[in-house]
mmCIF file of C-alpha atoms in Angstrom:
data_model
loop_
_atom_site.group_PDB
_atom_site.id
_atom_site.type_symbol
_atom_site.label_atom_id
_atom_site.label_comp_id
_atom_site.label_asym_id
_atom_site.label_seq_id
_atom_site.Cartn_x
_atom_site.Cartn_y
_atom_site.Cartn_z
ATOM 1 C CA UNK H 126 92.053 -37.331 -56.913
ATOM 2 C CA UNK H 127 94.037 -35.063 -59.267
ATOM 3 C CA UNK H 128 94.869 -36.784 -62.063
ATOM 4 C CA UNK H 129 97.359 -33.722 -63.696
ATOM 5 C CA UNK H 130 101.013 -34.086 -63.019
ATOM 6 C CA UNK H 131 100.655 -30.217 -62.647
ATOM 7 C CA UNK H 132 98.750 -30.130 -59.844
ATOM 8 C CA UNK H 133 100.725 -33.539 -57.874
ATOM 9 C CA UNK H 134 103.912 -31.623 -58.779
ATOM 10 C CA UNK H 135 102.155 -28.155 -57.342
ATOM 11 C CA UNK H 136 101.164 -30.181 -54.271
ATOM 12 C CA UNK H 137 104.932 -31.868 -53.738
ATOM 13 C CA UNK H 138 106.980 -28.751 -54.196
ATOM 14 C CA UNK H 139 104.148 -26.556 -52.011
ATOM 15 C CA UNK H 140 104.496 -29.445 -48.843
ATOM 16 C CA UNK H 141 108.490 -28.812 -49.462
ATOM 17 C CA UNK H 142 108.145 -24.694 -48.697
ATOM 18 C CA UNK H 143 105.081 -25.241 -46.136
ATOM 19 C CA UNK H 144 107.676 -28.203 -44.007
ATOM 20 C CA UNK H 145 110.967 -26.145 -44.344
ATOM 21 C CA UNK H 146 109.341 -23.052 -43.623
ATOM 22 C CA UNK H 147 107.630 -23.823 -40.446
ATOM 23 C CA UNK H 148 110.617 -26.437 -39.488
ATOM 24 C CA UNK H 149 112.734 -22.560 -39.451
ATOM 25 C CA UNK H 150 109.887 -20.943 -37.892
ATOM 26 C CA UNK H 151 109.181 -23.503 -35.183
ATOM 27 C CA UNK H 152 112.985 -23.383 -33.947
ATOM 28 C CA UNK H 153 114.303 -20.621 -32.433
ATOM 29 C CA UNK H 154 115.266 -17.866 -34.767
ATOM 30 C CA UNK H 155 119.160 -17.305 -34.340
ATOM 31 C CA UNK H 156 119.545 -21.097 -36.015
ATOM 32 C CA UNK H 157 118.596 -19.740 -39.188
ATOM 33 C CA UNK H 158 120.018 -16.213 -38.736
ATOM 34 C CA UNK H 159 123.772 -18.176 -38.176
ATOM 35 C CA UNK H 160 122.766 -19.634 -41.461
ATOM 36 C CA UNK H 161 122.056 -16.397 -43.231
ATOM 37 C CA UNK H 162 124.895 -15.152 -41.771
ATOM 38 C CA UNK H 163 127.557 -17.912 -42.781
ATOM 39 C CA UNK H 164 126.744 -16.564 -46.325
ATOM 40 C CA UNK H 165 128.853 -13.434 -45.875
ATOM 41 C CA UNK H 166 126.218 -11.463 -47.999
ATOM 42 C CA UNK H 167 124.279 -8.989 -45.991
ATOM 43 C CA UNK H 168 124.550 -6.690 -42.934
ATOM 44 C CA UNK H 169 123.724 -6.818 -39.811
ATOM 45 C CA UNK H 170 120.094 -5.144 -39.712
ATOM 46 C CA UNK H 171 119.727 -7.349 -43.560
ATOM 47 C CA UNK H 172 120.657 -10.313 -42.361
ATOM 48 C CA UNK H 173 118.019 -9.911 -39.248
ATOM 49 C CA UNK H 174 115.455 -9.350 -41.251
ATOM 50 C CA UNK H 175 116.080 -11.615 -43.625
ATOM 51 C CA UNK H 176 116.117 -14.126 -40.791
ATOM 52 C CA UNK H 177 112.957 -13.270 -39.639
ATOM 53 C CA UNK H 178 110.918 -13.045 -42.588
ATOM 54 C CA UNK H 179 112.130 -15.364 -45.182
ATOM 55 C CA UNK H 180 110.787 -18.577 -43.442
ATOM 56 C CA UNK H 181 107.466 -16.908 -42.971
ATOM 57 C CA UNK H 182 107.477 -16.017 -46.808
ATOM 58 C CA UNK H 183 108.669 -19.475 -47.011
ATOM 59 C CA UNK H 184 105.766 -21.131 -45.204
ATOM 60 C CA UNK H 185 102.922 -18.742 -46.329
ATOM 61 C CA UNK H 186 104.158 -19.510 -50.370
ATOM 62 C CA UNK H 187 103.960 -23.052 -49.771
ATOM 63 C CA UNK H 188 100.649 -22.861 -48.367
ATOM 64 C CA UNK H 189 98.635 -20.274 -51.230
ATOM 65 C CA UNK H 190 100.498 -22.776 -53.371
ATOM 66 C CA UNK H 191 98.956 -25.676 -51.876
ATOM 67 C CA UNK H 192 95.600 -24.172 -51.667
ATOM 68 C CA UNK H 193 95.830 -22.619 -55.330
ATOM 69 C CA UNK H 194 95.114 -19.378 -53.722
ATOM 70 C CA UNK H 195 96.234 -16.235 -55.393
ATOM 71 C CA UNK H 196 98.423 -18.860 -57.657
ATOM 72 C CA UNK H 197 100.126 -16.901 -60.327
ATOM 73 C CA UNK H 198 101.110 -14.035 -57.717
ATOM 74 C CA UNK H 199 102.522 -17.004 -54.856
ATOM 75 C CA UNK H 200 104.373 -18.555 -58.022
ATOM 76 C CA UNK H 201 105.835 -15.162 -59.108
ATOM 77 C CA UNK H 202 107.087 -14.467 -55.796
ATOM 78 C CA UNK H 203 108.449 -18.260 -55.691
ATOM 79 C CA UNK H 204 110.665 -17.508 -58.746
ATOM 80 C CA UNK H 205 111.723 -14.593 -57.020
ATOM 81 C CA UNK H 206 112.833 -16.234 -53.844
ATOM 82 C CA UNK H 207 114.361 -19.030 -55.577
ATOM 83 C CA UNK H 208 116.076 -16.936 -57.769
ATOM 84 C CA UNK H 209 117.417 -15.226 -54.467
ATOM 85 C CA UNK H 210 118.539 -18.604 -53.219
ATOM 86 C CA UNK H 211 120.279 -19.568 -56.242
ATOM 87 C CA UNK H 212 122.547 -16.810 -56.467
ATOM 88 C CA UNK H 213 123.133 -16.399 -52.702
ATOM 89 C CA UNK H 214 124.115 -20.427 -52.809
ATOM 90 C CA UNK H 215 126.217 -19.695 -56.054
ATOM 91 C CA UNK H 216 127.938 -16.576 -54.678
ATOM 92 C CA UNK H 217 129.154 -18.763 -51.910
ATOM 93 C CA UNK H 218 130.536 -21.356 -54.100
ATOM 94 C CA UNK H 219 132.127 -18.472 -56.013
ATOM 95 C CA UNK H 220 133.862 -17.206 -53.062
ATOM 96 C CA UNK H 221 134.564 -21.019 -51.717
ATOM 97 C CA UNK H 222 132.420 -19.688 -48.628
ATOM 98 C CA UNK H 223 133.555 -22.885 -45.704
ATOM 99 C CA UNK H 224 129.583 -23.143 -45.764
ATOM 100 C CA UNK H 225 129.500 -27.454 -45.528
ATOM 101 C CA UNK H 226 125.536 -27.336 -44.776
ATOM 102 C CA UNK H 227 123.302 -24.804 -47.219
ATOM 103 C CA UNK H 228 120.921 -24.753 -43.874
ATOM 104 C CA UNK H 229 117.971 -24.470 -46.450
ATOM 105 C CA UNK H 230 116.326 -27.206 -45.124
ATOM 106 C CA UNK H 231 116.615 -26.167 -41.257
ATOM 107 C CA UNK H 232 117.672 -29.716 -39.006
ATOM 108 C CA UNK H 233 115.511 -31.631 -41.512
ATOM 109 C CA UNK H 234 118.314 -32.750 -44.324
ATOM 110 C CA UNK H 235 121.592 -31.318 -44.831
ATOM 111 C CA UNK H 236 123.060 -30.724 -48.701
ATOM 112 C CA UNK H 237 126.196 -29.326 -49.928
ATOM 113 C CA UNK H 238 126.165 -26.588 -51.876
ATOM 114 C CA UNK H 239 126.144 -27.798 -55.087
ATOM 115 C CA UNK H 240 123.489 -30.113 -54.341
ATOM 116 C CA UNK H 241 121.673 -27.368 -53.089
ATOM 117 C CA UNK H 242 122.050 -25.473 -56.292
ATOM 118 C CA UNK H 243 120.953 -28.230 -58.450
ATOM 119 C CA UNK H 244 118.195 -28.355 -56.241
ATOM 120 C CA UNK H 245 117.027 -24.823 -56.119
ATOM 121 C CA UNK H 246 117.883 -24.777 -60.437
ATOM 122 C CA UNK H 247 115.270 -27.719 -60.347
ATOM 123 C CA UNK H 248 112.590 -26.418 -58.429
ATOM 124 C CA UNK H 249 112.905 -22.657 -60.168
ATOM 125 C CA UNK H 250 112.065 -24.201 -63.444
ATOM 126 C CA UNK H 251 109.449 -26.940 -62.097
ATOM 127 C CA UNK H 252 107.694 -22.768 -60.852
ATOM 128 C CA UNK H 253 108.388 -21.266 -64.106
ATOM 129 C CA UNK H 254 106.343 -24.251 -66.084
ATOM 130 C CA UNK H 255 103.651 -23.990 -62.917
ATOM 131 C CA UNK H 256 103.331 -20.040 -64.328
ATOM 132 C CA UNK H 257 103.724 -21.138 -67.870
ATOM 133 C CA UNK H 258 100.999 -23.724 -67.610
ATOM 134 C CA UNK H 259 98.561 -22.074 -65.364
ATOM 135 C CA UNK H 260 95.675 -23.578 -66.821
ATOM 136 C CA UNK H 261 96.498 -26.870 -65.578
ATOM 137 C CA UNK H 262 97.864 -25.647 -62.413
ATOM 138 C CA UNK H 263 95.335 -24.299 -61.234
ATOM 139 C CA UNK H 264 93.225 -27.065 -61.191
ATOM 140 C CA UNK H 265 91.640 -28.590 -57.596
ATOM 141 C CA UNK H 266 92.748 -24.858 -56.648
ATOM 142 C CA UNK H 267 90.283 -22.122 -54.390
ATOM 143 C CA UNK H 268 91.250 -20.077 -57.250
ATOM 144 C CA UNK H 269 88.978 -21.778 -59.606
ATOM 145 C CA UNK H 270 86.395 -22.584 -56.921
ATOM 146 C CA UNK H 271 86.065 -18.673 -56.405
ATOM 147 C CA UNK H 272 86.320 -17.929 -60.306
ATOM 148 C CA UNK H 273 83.349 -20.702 -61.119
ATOM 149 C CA UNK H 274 81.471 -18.609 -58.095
ATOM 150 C CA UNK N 154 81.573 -16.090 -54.893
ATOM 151 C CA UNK N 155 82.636 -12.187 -54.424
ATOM 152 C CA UNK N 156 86.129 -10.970 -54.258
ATOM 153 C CA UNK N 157 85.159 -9.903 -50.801
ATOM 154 C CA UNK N 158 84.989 -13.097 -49.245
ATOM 155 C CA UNK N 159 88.368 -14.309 -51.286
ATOM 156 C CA UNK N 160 90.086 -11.735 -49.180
ATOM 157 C CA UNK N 161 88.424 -12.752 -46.014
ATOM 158 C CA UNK N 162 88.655 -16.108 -46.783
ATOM 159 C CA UNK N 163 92.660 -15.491 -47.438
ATOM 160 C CA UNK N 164 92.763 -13.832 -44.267
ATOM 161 C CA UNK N 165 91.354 -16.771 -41.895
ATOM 162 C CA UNK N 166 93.699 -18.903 -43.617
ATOM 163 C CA UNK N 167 96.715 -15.974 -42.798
ATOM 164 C CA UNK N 168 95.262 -16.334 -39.274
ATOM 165 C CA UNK N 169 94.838 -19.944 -38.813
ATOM 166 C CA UNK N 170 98.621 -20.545 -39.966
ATOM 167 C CA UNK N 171 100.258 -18.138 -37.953
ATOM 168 C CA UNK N 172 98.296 -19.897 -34.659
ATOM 169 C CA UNK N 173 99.317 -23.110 -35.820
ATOM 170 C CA UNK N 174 103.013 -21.971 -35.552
ATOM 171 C CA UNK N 175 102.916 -20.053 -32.848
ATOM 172 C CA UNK N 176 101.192 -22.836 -30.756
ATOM 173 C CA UNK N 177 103.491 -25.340 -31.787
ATOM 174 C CA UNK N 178 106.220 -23.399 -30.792
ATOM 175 C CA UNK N 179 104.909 -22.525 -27.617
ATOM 176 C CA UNK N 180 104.099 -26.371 -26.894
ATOM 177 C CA UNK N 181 107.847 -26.903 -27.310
ATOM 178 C CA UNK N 182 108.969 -24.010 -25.510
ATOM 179 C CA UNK N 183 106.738 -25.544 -22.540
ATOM 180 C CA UNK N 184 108.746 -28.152 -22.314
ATOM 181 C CA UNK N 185 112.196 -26.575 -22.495
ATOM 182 C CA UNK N 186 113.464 -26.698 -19.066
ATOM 183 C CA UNK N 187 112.082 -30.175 -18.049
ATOM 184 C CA UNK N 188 115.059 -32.428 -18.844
ATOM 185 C CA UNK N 189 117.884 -33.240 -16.530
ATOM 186 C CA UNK N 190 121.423 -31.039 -16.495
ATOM 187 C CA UNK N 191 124.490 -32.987 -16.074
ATOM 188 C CA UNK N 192 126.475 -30.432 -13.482
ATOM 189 C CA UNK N 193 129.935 -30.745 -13.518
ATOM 190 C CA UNK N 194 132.389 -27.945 -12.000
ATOM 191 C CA UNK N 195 135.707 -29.412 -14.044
ATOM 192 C CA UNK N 196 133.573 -27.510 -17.353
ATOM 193 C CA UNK N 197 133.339 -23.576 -15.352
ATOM 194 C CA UNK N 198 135.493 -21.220 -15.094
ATOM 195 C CA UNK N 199 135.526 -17.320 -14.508
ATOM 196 C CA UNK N 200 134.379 -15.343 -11.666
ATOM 197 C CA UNK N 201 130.640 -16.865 -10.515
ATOM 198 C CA UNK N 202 129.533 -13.299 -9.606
ATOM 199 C CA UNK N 203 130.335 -12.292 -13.310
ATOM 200 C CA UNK N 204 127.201 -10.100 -14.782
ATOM 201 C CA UNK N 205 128.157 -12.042 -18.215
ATOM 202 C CA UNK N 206 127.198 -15.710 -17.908
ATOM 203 C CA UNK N 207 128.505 -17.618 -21.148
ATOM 204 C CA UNK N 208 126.721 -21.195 -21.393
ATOM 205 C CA UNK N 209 128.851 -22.983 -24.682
ATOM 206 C CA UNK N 210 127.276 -25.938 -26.086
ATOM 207 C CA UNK N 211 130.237 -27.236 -28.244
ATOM 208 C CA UNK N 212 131.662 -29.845 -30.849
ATOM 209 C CA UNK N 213 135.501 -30.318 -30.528
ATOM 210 C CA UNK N 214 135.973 -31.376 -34.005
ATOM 211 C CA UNK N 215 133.814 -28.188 -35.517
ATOM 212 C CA UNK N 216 136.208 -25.409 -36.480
ATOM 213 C CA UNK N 217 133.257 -22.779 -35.759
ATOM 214 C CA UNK N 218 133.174 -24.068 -32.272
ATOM 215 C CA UNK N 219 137.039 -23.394 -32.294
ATOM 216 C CA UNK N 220 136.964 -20.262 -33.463
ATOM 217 C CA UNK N 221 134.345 -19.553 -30.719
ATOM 218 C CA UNK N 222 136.785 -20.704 -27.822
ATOM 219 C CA UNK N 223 139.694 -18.853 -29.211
ATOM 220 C CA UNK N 224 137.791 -15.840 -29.365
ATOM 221 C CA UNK N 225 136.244 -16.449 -25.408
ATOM 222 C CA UNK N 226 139.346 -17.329 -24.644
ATOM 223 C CA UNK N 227 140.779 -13.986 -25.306
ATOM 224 C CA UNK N 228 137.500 -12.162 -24.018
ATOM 225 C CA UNK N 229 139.024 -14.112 -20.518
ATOM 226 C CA UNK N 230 142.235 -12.933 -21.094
ATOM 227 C CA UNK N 231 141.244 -9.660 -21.518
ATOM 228 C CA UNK N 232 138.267 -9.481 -19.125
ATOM 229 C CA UNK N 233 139.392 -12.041 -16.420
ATOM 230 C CA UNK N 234 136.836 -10.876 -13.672
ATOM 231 C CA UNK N 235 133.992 -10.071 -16.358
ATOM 232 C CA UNK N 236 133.013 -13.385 -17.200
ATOM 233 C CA UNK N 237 131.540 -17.042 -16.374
ATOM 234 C CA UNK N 238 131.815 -19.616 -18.578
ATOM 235 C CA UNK N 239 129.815 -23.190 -18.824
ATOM 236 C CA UNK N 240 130.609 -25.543 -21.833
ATOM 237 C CA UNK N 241 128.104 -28.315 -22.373
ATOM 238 C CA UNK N 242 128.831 -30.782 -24.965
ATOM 239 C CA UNK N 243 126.775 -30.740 -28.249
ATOM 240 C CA UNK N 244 128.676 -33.464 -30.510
ATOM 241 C CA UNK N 245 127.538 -33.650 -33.713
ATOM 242 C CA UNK N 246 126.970 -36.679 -35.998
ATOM 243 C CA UNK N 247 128.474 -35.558 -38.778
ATOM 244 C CA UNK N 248 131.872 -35.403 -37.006
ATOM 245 C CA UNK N 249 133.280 -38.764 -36.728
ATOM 246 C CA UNK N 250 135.716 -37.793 -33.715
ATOM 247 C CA UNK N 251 133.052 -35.426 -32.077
ATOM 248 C CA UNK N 252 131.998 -37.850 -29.431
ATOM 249 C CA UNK N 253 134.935 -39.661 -28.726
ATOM 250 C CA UNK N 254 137.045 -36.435 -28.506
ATOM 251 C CA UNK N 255 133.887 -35.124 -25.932
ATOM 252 C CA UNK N 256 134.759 -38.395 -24.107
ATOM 253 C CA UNK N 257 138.417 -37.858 -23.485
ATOM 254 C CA UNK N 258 137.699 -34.124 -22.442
ATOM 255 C CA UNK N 259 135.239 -35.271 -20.139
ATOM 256 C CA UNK N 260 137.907 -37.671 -18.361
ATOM 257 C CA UNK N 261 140.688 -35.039 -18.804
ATOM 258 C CA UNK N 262 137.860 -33.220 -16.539
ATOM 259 C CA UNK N 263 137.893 -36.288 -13.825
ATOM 260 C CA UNK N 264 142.124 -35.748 -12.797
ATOM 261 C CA UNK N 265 141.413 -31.563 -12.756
ATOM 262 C CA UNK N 266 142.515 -31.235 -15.820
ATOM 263 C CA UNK N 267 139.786 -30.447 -18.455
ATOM 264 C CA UNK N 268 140.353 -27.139 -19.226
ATOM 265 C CA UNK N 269 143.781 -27.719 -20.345
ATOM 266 C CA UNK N 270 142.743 -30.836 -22.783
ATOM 267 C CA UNK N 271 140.136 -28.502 -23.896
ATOM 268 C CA UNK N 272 142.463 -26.380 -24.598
ATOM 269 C CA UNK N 273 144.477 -29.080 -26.846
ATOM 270 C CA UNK N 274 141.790 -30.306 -28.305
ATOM 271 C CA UNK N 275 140.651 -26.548 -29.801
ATOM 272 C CA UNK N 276 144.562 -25.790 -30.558
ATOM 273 C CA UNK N 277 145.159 -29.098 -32.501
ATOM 274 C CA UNK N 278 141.355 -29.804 -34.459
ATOM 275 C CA UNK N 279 143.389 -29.251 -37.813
ATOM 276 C CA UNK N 280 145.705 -32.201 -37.189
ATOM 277 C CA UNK N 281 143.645 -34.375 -34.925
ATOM 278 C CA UNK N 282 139.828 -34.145 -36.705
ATOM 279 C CA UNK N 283 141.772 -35.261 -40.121
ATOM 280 C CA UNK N 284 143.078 -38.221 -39.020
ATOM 281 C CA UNK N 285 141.482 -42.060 -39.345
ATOM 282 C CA UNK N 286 142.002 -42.942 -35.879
ATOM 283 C CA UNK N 287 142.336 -39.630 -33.231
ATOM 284 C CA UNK N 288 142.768 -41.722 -30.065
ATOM 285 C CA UNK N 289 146.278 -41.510 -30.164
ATOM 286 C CA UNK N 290 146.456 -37.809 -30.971
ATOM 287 C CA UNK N 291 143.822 -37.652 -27.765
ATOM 288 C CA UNK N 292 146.701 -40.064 -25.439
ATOM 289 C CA UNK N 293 149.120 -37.732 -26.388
ATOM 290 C CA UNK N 294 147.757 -34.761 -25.231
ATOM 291 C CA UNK N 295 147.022 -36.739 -22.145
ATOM 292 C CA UNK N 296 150.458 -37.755 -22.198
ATOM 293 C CA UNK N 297 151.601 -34.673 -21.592
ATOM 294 C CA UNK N 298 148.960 -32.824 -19.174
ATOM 295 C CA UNK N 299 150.689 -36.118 -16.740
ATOM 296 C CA UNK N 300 147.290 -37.649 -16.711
ATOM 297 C CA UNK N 301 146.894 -41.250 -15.115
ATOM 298 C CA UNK N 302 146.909 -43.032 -18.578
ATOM 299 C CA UNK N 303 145.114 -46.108 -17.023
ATOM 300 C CA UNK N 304 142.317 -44.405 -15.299
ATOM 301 C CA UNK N 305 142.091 -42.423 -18.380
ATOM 302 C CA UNK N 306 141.013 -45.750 -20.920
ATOM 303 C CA UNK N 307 139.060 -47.130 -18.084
ATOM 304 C CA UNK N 308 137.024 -43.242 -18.149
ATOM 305 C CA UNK N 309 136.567 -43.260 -21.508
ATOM 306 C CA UNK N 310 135.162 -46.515 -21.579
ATOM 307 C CA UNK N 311 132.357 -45.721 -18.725
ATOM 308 C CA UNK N 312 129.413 -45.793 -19.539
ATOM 309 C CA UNK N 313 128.446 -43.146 -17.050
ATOM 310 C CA UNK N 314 130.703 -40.701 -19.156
ATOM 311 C CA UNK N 315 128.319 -41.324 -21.986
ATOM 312 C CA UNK N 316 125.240 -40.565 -20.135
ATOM 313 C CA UNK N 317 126.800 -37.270 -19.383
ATOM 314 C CA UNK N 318 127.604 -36.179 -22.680
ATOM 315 C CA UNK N 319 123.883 -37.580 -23.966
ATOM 316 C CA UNK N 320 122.290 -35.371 -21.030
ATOM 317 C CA UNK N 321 124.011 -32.296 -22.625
ATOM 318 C CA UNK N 322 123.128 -33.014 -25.905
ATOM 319 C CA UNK N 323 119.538 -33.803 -24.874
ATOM 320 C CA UNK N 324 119.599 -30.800 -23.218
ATOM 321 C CA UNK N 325 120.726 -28.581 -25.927
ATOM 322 C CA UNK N 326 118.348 -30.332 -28.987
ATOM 323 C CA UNK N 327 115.160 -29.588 -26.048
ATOM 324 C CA UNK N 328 116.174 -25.744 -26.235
ATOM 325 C CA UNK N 329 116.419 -25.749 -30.204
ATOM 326 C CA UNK N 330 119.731 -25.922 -30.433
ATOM 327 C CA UNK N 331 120.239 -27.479 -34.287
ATOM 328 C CA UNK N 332 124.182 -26.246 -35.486
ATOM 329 C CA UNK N 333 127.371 -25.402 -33.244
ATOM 330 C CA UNK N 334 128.606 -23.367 -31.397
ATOM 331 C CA UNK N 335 125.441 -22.253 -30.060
ATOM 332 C CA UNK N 336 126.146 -20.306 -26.967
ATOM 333 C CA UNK N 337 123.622 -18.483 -24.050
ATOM 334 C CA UNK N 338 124.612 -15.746 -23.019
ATOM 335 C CA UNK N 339 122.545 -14.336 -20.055
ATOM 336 C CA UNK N 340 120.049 -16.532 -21.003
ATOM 337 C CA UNK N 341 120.184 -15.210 -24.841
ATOM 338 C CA UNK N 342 120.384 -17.790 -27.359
ATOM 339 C CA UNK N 343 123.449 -16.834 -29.489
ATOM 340 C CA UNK N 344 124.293 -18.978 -33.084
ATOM 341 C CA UNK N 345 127.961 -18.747 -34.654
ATOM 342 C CA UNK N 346 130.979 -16.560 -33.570
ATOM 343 C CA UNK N 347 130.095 -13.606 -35.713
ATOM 344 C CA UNK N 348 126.492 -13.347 -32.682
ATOM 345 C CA UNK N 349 128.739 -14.454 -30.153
ATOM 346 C CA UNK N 350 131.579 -11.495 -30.737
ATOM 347 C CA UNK N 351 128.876 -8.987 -31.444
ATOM 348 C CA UNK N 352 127.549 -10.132 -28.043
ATOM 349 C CA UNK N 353 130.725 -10.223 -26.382
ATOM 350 C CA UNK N 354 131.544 -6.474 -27.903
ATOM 351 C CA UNK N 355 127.718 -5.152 -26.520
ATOM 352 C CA UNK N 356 128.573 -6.568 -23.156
ATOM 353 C CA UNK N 357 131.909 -6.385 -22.347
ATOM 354 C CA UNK N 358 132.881 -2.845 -24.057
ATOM 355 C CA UNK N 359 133.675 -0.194 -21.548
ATOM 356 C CA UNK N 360 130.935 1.414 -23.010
ATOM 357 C CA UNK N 361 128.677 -1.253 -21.861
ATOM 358 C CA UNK N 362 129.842 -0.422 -18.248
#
C-alpha cells in the first residue's frame, strides 16, 4: 500500500479526470458540446472540437496519471488544461455568463461557478506540487518500474 | 526494460481504454429504444408529412427550454407546412415547479387545450418559476383558457398523469439526454438553442430546399 500522501493524492485526483472524462465520453457528445457552448468563448468549428477531444484528453490524463506513466509530461499537460478551465470558468463569471451548472463534471455533480473555480484553483496547485515533487510522485508508478528495468 | 516496450506498452493501454469506452457506450446505446413511449396527440402539432421532425424534450421552468419554444415557435410561424413538432417532458430536479407545472400542461392537454397552456407556461416562466407556491399562477392560466377547473385538480392529482410524465423522462435519461432543452431533430440529437437554431437555419433555409 502506498504509504506517501503524494502518490494517494496522485491516485484521488487521477480517478477524478479518468470518472469525469469517460462519464462525457460515455454520453452522447452534444451534452457536453451545449456545455462548451454556454461559455460564449469559441466558434463553431472550436467549440466542436473542443467537445470532442477534451474529455478524451480528460480521460487519457487521468489514466497515465494513475498508472505513473509518462508522469511529468501527463502533469504538464494537466496544468495546462486546468489552467484552460480556470480562465474559461472565470471569464464567465466576468461576463455574469447565466451558466448555473459549470457541466465539468458531466450528470455526475453539479457546482456553481465559483465553486467550480475554487475547485479547479485547488486541483491546479495539488498538479503543480505533483511536478514539483516528482520524486515522491512517482512512486508505485510504471515509470519507475521501467526506469529500475 | 527498453524504451521500446514503454511505447508499446503505452500503446496497449491507449488501446485497451478506448475499447473500454467504446463498448460501454455501445452496451448503452443497445438498449436505447427498449423502454416504453407515452403517445399522446394533445403534445403534436405541424404538418405529419413535414421532412423536419422536431422531438422537444422540455422543462417548463428552464429559461433555455423557453427560449427554445419561442424560437420553434416562430420557425412555425414562419414555416407553417415545414415542420412537426413532439414535446416530451424532461422535468428537472433542480426546478422546484418543473414537475408540477409538467402536470398541469399535461391536463391542459386532456380538455384540447395543451398547446395554449404551453404556451402560458413559456410566456409567463419569469413570474410563475419565482414564486413559493405556482399553483395558483398555473389555475389562472387555466382560468382563462375556460378549462373545467374541477376536472382540472382531479387531473393533476392522477396518478396516471405521473406515469406519463416519468415514461418521458425515462425515456429521455435512456437516450443520454442529461441538460434541457435537448431536442431530435430527424433523429439528430440536438443540445441548447444555439444547436437547435443552427439546425433549424441548415434545414429550413431556402437554401436547404
Amino acid at each position: 500500500m502506498p504509504n506517501n500522501i503524494f502518490v494517494v493524492l496522485r491516485i484521488i485526483v487521477a480517478t477524478l479526470f479518468i470518472i469525469t472524462g469517460a462519464e462525457k465520453l460515455i454520453s452522447p457528445y452534444q451534452n457536453f458540446l451545449a456545455v462548451v457552448q454556454s461559455y460564449e468563448l469559441l466558434n463553431k468549428p472550436l467549440e466542436e472540437f473542443v467537445a470532442k477531444i477534451f474529455p478524451w484528453l480528460e480521460f487519457f490524463l487521468g489514466v497515465f496519471l494513475l498508472l505513473g506513466l509518462w508522469l511529468k509530461i501527463a502533469l504538464r499537460l494537466l496544468l495546462v488544461l486546468i489552467a484552460s478551465f480556470i480562465g474559461t470558468v472565470g471569464q464567465a463569471m466576468i461576463r455574469h455568463l447565466p451558466i448555473h451548472d459549470c457541466g465539468c463534471f458531466g450528470d455526475l455533480i453539479s457546482f456553481p461557478l465559483w465553486v467550480t473555480l475554487v475547485l479547479d484553483c485547488v486541483l491546479w496547485i495539488a498538479v503543480w506540487t505533483f511536478l514539483r515533487r516528482i520524486q515522491q510522485t512517482s512512486q508505485f508508478s510504471l515509470d519507475n518500474y521501467y526506469y529500475r528495468g | 526494460m527498453s524504451k521500446l516496450s514503454k511505447s508499446l506498452s503505452t500503446l496497449i493501454i491507449i488501446l485497451i481504454c478506448v475499447s473500454f469506452i467504446y463498448i460501454v457506450k455501445a452496451f448503452l446505446n443497445s438498449k436505447k429504444g427498449h423502454k416504453a413511449e407515452s403517445i399522446s396527440l394533445g403534445r403534436v402539432k405541424g404538418n405529419p408529412q413535414a421532412a423536419l421532425r422536431v422531438t422537444e424534450y422540455i422543462d417548463f421552468q428552464c429559461p433555455a427550454c423557453a427560449e427554445g419554444s419561442r424560437v420553434l415557435r416562430e420557425n412555425f410561424k414562419n414555416y407553417p407546412n415545414k415542420i412537426y413538432l413532439e414535446l416530451k417532458y424532461f422535468p428537472l430536479s433542480s426546478h422546484k415547479h418543473g414537475f408540477i407545472s409538467a402536470r398541469y400542461a399535461e391536463c391542459a392537454g386532456r380538455q384540447g387545450k395543451f398547446w395554449p397552456f404551453h404556451d402560458f407556461l413559456i410566456d409567463r416562466q419569469p413570474q410563475w418559476s419565482t414564486l413559493e407556491d405556482a399553483k395558483p399562477a398555473f389555475q389562472q392560466m387555466a382560468k382563462e383558457l375556460n378549462l373545467d377547473a374541477r376536472k382540472l385538480d382531479a387531473c393533476v392529482q392522477d396518478q396516471n398523469v405521473e406515469k406519463i410524465i416519468l415514461v418521458d423522462k425515462d425515456k429521455g435519461t435512456s437516450l443520454g439526454i442529461q441538460r434541457t432543452p435537448t431536442y431530435f431533430i430527424n433523429g439528430n440529437m440536438v443540445v441548447g438553442v444555439k444547436s437547435l437554431k443552427e439546425e433549424l437555419t441548415t434545414h429550413l433555409s431556402p437554401q436547404s430546399n
